[in-house]
Coordinates of C-alpha atoms and ligand atoms in Angstrom, one line a residue:
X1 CA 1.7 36.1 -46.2
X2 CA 5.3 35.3 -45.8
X3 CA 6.4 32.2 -43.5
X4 CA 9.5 33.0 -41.7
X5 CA 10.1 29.5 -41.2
X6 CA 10.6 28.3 -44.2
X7 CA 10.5 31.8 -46.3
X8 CA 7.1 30.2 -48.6
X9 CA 4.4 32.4 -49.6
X10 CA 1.2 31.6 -48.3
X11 CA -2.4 32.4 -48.4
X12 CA -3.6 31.5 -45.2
X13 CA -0.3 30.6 -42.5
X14 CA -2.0 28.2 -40.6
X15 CA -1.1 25.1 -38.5
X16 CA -1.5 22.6 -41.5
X17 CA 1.5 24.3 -42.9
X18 CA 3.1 25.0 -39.8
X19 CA 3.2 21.6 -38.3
X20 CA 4.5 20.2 -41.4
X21 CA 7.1 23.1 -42.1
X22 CA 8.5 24.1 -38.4
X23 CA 6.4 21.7 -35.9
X24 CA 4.9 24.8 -34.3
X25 CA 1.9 26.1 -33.8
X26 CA 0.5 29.5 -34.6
X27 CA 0.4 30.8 -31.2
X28 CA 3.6 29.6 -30.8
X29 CA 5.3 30.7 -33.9
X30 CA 3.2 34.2 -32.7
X31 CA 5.6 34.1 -29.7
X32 CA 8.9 33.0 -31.4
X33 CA 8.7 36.1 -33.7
X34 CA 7.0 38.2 -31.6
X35 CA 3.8 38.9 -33.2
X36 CA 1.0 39.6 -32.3
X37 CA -2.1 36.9 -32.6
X38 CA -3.9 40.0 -34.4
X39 CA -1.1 40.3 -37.5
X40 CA -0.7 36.2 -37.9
X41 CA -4.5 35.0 -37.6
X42 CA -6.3 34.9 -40.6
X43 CA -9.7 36.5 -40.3
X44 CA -10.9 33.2 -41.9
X45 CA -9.5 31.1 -38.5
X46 CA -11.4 33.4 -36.2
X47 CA -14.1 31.6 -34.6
X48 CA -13.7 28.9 -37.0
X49 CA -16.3 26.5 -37.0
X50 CA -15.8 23.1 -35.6
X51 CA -18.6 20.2 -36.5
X52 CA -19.5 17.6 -34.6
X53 CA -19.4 15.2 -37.8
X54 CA -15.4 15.7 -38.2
X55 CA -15.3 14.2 -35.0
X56 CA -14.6 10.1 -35.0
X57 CA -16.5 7.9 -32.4
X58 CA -14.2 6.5 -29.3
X59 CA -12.5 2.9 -30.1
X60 CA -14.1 -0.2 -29.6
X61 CA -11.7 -1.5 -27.4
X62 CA -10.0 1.1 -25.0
X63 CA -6.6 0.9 -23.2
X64 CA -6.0 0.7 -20.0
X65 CA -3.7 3.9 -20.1
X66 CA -6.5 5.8 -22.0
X67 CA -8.8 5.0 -19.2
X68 CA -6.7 5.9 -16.7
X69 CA -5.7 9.6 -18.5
X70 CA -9.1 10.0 -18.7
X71 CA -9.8 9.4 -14.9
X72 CA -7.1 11.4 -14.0
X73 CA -7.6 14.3 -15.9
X74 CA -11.6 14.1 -14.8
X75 CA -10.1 13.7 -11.2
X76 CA -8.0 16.8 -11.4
X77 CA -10.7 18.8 -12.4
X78 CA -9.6 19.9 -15.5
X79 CA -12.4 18.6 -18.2
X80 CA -15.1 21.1 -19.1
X81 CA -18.2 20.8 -21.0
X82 CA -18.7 23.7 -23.2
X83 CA -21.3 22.9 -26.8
X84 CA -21.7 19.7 -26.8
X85 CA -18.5 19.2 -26.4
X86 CA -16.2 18.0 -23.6
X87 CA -12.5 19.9 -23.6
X88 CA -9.4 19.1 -21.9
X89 CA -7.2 22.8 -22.2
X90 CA -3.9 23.3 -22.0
X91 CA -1.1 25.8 -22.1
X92 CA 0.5 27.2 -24.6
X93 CA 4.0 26.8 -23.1
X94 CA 3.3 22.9 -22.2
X95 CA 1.7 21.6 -25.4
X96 CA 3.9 18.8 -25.6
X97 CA 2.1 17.6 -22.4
X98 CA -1.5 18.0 -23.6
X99 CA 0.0 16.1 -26.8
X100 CA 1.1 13.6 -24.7
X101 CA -2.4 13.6 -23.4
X102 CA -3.5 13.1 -26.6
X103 CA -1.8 10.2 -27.8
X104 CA -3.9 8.4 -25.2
X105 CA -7.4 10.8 -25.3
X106 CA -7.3 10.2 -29.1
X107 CA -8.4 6.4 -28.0
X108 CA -11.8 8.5 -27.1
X109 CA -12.1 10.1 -30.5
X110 CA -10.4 13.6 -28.7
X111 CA -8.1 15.8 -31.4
X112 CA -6.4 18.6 -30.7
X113 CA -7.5 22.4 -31.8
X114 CA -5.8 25.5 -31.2
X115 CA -9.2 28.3 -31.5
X116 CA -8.6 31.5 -31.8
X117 CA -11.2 34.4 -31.7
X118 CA -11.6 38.2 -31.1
X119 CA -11.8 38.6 -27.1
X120 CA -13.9 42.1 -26.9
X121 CA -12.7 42.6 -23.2
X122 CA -9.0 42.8 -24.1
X123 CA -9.5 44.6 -27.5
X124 CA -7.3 41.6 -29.9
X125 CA -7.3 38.0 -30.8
X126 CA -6.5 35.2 -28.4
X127 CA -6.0 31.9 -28.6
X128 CA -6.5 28.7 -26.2
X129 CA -5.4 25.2 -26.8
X130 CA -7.6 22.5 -26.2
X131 CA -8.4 18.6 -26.6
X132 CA -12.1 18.5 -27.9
X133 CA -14.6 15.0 -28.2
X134 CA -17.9 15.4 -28.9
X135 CA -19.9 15.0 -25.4
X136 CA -22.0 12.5 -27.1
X137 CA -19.2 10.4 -28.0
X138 CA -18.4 9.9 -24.2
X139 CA -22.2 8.4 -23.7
X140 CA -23.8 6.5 -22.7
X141 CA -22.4 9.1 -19.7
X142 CA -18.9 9.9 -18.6
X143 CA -19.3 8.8 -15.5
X144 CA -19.9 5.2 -16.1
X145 CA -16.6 5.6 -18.6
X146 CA -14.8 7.2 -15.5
X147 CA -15.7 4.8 -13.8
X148 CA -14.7 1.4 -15.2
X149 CA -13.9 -2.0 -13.2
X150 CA -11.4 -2.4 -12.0
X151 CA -10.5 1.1 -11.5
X152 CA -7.2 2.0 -13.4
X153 CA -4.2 2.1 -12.0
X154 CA -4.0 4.3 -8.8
X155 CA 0.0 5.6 -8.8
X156 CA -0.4 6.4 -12.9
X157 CA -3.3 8.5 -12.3
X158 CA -1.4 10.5 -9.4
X159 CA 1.3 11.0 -12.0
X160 CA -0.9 12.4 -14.5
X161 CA -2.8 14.3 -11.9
X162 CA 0.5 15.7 -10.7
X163 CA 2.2 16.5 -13.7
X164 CA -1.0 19.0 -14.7
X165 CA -2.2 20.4 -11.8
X166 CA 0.5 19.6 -8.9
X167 CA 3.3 23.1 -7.9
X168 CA 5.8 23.0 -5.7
X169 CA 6.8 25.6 -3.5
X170 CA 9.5 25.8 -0.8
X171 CA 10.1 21.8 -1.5
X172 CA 5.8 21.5 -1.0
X173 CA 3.3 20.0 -3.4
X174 CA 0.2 21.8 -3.6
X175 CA -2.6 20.8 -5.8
X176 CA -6.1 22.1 -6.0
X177 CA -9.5 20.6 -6.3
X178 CA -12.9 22.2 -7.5
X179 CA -14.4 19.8 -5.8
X180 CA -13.8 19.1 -2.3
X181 CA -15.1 15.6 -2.6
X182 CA -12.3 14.5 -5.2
X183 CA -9.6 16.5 -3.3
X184 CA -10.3 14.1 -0.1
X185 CA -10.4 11.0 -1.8
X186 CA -6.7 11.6 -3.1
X187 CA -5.9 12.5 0.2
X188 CA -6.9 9.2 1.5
X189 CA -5.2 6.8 -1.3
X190 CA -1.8 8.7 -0.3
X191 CA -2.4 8.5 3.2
X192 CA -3.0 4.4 2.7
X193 CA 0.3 4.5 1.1
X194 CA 2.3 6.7 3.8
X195 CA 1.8 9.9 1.9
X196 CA 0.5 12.7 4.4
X197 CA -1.4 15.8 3.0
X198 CA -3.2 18.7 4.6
X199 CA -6.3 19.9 3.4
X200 CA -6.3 24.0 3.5
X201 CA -9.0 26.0 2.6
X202 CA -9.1 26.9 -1.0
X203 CA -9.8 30.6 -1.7
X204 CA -10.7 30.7 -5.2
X205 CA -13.1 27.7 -4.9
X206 CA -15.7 28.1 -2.2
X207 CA -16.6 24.2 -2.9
X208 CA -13.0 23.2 -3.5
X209 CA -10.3 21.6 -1.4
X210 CA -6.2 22.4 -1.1
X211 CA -4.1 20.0 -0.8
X212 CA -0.4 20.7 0.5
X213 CA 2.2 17.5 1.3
X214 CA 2.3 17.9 5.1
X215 CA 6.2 17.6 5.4
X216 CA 8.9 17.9 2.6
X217 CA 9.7 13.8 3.3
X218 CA 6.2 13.9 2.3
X219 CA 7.0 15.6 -0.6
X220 CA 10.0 13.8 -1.4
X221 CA 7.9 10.2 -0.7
X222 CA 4.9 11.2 -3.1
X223 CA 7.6 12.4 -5.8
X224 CA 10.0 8.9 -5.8
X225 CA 6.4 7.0 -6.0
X226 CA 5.4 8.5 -9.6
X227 CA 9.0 9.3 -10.4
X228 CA 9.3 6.8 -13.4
X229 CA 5.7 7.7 -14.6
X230 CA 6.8 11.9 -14.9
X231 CA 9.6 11.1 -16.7
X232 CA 7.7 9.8 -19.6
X233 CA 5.4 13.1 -19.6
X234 CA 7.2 15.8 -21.7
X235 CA 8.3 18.6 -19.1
X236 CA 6.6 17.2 -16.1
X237 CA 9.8 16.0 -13.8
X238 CA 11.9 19.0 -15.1
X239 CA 9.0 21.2 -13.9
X240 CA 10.0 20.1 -10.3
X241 CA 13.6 20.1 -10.9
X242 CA 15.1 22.6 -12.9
X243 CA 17.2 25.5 -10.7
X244 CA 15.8 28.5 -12.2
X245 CA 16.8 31.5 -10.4
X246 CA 15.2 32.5 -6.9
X247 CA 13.6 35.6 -6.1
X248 CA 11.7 37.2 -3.7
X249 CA 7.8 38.7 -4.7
X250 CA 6.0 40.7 -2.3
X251 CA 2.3 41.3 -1.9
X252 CA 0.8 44.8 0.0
X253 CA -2.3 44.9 1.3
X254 CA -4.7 47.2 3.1
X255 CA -6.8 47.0 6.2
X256 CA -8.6 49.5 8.8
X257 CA -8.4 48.1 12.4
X258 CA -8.9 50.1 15.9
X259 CA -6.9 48.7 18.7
X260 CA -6.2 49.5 22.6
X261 CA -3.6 48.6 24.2
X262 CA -4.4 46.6 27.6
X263 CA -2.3 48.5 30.8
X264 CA -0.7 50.4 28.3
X265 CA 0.5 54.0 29.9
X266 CA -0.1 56.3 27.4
X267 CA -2.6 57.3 24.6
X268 CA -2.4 53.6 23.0
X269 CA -4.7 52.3 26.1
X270 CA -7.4 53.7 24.4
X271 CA -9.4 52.7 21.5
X272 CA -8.1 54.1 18.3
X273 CA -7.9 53.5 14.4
X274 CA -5.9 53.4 11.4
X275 CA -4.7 51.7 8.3
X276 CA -2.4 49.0 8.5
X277 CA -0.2 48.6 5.9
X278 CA 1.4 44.7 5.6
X279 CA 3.5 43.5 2.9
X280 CA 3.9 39.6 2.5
X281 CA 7.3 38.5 1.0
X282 CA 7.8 35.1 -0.4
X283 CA 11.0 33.6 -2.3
X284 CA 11.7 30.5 -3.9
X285 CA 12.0 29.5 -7.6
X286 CA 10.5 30.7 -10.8
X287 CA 8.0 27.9 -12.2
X288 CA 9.5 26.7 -15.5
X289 CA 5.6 26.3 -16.1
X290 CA 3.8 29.1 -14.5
X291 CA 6.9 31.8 -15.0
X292 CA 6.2 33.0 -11.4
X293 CA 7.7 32.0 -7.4
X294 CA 3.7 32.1 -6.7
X295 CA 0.8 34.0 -8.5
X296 CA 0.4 37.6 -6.6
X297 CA -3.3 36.6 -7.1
X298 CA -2.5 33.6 -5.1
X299 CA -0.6 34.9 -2.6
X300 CA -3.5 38.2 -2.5
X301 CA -6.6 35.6 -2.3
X302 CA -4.5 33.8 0.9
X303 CA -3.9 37.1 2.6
X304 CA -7.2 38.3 2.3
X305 CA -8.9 35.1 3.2
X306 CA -6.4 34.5 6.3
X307 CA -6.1 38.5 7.4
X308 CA -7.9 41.0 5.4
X309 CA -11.3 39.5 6.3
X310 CA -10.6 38.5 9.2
X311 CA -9.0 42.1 10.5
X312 CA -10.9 45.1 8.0
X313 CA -13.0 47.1 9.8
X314 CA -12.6 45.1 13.6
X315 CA -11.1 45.8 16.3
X316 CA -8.2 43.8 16.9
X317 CA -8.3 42.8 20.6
X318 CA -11.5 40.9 20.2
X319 CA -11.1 39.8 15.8
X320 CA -9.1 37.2 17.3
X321 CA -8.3 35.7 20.4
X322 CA -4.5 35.8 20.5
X323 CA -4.3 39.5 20.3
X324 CA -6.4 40.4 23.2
X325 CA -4.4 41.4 25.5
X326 CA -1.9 42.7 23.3
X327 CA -2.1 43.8 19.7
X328 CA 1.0 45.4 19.0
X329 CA 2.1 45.6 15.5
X330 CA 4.8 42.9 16.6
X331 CA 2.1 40.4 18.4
X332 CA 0.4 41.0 14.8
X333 CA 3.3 39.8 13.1
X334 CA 4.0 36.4 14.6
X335 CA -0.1 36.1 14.3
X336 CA -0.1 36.7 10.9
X337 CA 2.9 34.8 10.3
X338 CA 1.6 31.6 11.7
X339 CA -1.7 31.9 9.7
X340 CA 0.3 32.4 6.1
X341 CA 3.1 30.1 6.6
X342 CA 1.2 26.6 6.2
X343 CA -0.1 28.3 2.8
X344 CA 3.2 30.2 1.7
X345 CA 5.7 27.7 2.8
X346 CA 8.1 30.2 0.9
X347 CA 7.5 33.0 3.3
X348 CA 10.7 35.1 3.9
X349 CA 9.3 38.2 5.8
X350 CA 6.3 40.3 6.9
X351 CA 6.1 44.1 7.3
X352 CA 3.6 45.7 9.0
X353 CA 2.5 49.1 9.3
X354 CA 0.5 50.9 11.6
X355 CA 1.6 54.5 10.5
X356 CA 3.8 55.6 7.5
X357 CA 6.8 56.3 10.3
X358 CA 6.1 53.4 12.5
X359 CA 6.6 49.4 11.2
X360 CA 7.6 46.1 12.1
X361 CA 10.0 43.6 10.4
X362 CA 9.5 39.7 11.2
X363 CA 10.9 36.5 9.8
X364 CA 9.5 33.5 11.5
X365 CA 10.1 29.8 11.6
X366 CA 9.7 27.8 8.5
X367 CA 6.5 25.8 8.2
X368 CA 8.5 22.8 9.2
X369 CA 10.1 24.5 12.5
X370 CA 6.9 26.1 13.3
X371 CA 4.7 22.4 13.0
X372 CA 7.3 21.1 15.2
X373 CA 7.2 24.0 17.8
X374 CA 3.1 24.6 17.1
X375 CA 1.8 28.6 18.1
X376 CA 4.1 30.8 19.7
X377 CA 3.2 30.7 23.5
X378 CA 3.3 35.1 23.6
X379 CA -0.1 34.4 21.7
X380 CA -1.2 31.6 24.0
X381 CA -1.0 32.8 26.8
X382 CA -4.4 33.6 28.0
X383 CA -6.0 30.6 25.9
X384 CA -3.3 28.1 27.7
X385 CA -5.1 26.2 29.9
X386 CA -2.3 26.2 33.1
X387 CA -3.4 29.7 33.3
X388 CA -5.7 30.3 36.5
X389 CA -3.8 26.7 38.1
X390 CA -1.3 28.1 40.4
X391 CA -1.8 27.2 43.8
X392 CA -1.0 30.5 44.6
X393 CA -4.6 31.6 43.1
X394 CA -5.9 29.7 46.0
X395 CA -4.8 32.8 48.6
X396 CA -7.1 34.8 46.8
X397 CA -10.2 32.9 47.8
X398 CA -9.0 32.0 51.2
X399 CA -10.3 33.5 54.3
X400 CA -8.1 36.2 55.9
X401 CA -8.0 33.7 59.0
X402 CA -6.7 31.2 56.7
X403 CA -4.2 33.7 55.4
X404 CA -2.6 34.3 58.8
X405 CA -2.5 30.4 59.4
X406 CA -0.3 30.4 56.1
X407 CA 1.7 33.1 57.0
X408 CA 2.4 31.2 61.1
X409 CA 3.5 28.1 59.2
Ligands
ZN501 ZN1 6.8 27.5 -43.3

């Protein structure tokens, strides 16, 4: 096999030769020349073996930095334990980051291995990148290692949390937890430092926590905190900087509600069904990271937790409270609008439709107009509780002697 880096002939193109000749890897030189893993993998590197023995035991003496990357990355969720050993993975388009991770980790005994192997679900060879230590390296247990007194530095571990897990959209930071438990305990270490964050419910982990800045200042407060730390992680600042272009996605989804329409004239008044039909658009810019405004399976796992579930197969005056009296295809709208904006703070417009030939259009308040003005008082106003206090009620329950007393004075 031919390099087209450097033109040599080679028995096996791996990243021995690659690193030294180019400073790619395989899956990245894959993607610079458009080939498929398949074609560049040799069949020896497929499911290639990796010992425990060519791993070397942590340092004697740790840094402080090393503990802290540990901690963070631990914190954020993102170490897995898979064969004895413990991983750390990382993408293929920011591998200067999980290097950077590295030159720390490495003080554990972690090295860096790009595995490739034949995925029979999607029929051809794949590849993930990941930092590997043996787990029996990080005994006595991890935990005691994670951790260590006096805990490492708080504001550097945000940083590195951040920088791997943290996306901004609509001038929010979102970040999400597996576990619940570690998710709050962030929340509180910004809040003791003026940092507000709300915790949302986070669809894809039923034990997991989402954490979104509660304002933009918020934003802007958390950001100016680790600042100086992102800018010594390859690609983390420009991440949350660069002005790639903006463009709207949309999301459609399905659901099967009856309605009736309270002292409504005609047919509506009575019960009836159909499928609704809503389309969720959201626009703001492409991640340099993720290549998307927001993952449709994102935006799809929101909607269906927020609406779909909530909606499918009920009837709408009674699925929720703010549509009883009226659940129009409009009422539906602002509804559904203030359940998705706190979650899509990118949300442009809704359409909604309760036949092919009849739909509705909204565009609502941002989230931070909507925080400042709360629900919209058209769906409060049977739940508001000055309804049933006008002293006018009171000439209902009086006497009809009373009445003419009232109607003397
Ligand atoms: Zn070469």
């Amino acid at each position: 096999m031919q390099c087209l880096e450097c033109d040599e002939s080679l028995d096996c193109l791996d990243n021995r030769h690659l690193l030294r000749c180019c400073g790619l890897t395989l899956q990245e030189y894959a993607l610079r020349h458009q080939l498929p893993l398949d074609v560049v993998v040799h069949g020896d590197l497929l499911g290639h073996p990796d010992p425990i023995a060519g791993y070397s035991p942590p340092l004697r003496h740790l840094s402080e930095t090393a503990r802290a990357v540990l901690r963070a990355v631990n914190w954020a969720g993102l170490l897995q334990r898979d064969d004895g050993f413990v991983l750390l993975p990382g993408e293929v388009k920011r591998l200067d980051l999980l290097f950077w991770d590295l030159q720390w980790l490495r003080e554990y005994g972690f090295k860096f291995r790009q595995e490739y192997r034949y995925s029979e679900s999607s029929h051809r060879v794949v590849a993930r990148n990941l930092l590997k230590a043996p787990a029996i390296h990080l005994e006595p247990s991890l935990e005691s290692r994670l951790s260590p007194v006096p805990p490492p530095d708080f504001v550097f571990c945000l940083a590195v949390i951040v920088a791997h897990i943290g996306e901004l959209q609509a001038g929010y930071l979102f970040m999400q937890f597996s576990r619940r438990s570690d998710g709050q305990t962030l929340a509180l270490e910004l809040a003791r430092r003026g940092i507000e964050v709300e915790e949302l419910d986070a669809a894809d982990h039923p034990q997991g926590i989402l954490l979104r800045t509660a304002t933009r200042p918020d934003t802007q407060r958390l950001m100016a905190l680790i600042d100086s730390y992102l800018k010594e992680m390859p690609g983390a600042l420009e991440r949350f900087q660069q002005q790639t272009p903006e463009v709207t996605v949309s999301k459609e989804l399905v659901f099967d509600s009856a309605h009736f329409i309270t002292d409504h004239p005609a047919k509506c008044a009575n019960l009836h069904g159909g499928r609704y039909l809503l389309h969720v658009k959201v626009r703001g810019r492409i991640d340099p990271v993720t290549g998307c405004v927001v993952d449709y399976g994102y935006l799809k796992r929101v909607a269906n937790r927020q609406i779909v579930e909530r909606f499918d197969h009920h009837n709408l005056n009674y699925a929720a409270s703010e549509l009883s009296w009226r659940s129009s295809t409009e009422m539906l709208c602002v509804y559904i609008w203030e359940r998705l904006i706190g979650y899509l703070p990118g949300l442009v417009e809704l359409e909604l439709y309760e036949t092919p030939q009849s739909w509705c259009t909204y565009r609502g308040p941002d989230l931070e107009r909507f925080q400042a003005s709360g629900s919209d008082s058209l769906l409060t106003h049977f739940t508001d509780k000055s309804l049933g206090r006008s002293p006018l009620r009171s000439l209902v329950t009086e006497t009809p002697a009373m009445l003419r007393e009232v109607v003397k004075a």
